[in-house]
CSV table of C-alpha atoms in Angstrom, one decimal:
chain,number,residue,atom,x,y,z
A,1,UNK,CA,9.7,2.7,24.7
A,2,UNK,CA,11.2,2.1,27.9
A,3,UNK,CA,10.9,4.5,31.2
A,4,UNK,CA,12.0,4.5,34.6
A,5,UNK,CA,9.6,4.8,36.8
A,6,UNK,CA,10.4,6.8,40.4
A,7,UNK,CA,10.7,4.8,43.4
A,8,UNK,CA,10.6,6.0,47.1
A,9,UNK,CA,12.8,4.2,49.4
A,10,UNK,CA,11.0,2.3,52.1
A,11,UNK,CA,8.2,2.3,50.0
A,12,UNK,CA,6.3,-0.4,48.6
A,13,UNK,CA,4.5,0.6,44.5
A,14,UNK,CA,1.3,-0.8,43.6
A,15,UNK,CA,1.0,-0.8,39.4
A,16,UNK,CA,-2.2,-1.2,37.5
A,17,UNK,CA,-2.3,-1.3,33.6
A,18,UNK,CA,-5.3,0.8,32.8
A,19,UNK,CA,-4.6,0.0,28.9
A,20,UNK,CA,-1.8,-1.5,27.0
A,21,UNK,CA,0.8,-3.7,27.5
A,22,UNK,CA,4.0,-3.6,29.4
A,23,UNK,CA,7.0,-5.3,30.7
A,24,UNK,CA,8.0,-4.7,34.3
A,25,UNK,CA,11.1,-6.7,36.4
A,26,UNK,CA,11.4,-8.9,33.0
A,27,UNK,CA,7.5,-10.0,33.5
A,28,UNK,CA,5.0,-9.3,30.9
A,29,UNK,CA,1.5,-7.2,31.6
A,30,UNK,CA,-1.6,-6.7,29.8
A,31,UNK,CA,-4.5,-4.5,30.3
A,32,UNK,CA,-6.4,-4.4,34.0
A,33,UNK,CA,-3.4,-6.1,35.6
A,34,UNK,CA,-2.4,-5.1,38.5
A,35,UNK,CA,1.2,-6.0,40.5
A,36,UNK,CA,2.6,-4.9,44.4
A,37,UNK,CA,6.2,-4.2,43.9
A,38,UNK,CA,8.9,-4.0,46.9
A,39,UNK,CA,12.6,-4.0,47.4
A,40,UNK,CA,13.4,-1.1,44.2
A,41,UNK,CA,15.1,1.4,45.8
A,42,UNK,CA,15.7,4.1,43.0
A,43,UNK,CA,13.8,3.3,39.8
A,44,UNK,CA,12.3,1.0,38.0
A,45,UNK,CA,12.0,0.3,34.4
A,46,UNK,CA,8.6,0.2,32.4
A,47,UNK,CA,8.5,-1.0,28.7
A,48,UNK,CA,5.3,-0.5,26.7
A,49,UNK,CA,4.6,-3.0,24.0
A,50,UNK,CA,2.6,-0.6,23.0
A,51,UNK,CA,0.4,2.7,23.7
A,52,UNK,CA,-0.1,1.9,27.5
A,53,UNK,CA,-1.5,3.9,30.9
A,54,UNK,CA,-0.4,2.8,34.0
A,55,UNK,CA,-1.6,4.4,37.3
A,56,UNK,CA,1.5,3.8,40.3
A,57,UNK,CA,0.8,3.9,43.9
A,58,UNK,CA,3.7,4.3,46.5
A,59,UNK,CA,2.6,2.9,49.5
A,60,UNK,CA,4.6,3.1,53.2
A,61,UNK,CA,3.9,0.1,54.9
A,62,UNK,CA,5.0,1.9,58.2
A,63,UNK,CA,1.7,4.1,57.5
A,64,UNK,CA,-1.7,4.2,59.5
A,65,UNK,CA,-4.7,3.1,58.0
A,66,UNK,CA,-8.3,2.4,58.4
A,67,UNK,CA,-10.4,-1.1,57.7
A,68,UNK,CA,-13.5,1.5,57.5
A,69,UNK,CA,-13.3,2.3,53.9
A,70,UNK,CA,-13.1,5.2,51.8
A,71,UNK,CA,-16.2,7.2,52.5
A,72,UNK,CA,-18.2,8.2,55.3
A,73,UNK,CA,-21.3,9.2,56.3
């Protein structure tokens, strides 16, 4: 089955196989692989090979961040 996967303009996406495996820009990818995608402007097509999770992160590179970590305390 292949989807297309929403893309934000501007945006850079972050893709990590949690189980499965998939085909993504032509390139195949298994379980607990991870990939940075930039440059997809509208979508971007996702075939599983077979039952597959994936977790997508859009991430704006204009955005502020901190080198402090995610907790605090």
């Amino acid at each position: 089955e292949t989807i297309a996967l929403p893309m934000r303009p501007g945006h850079n996406a972050w893709h990590y196989v949690f189980n499965g495996n998939v085909e993504m820009a032509g390139e195949p990818l298994e379980q607990l692989d991870a990939v940075a995608m930039t440059g997809y402007s509208e979508h971007l097509a996702v075939t599983a090979r077979d039952a597959a999770e994936l977790v997508l992160f859009h991430v704006d590179p204009t955005g502020t961040f901190s080198r402090s970590g995610t907790l605090s305390g």
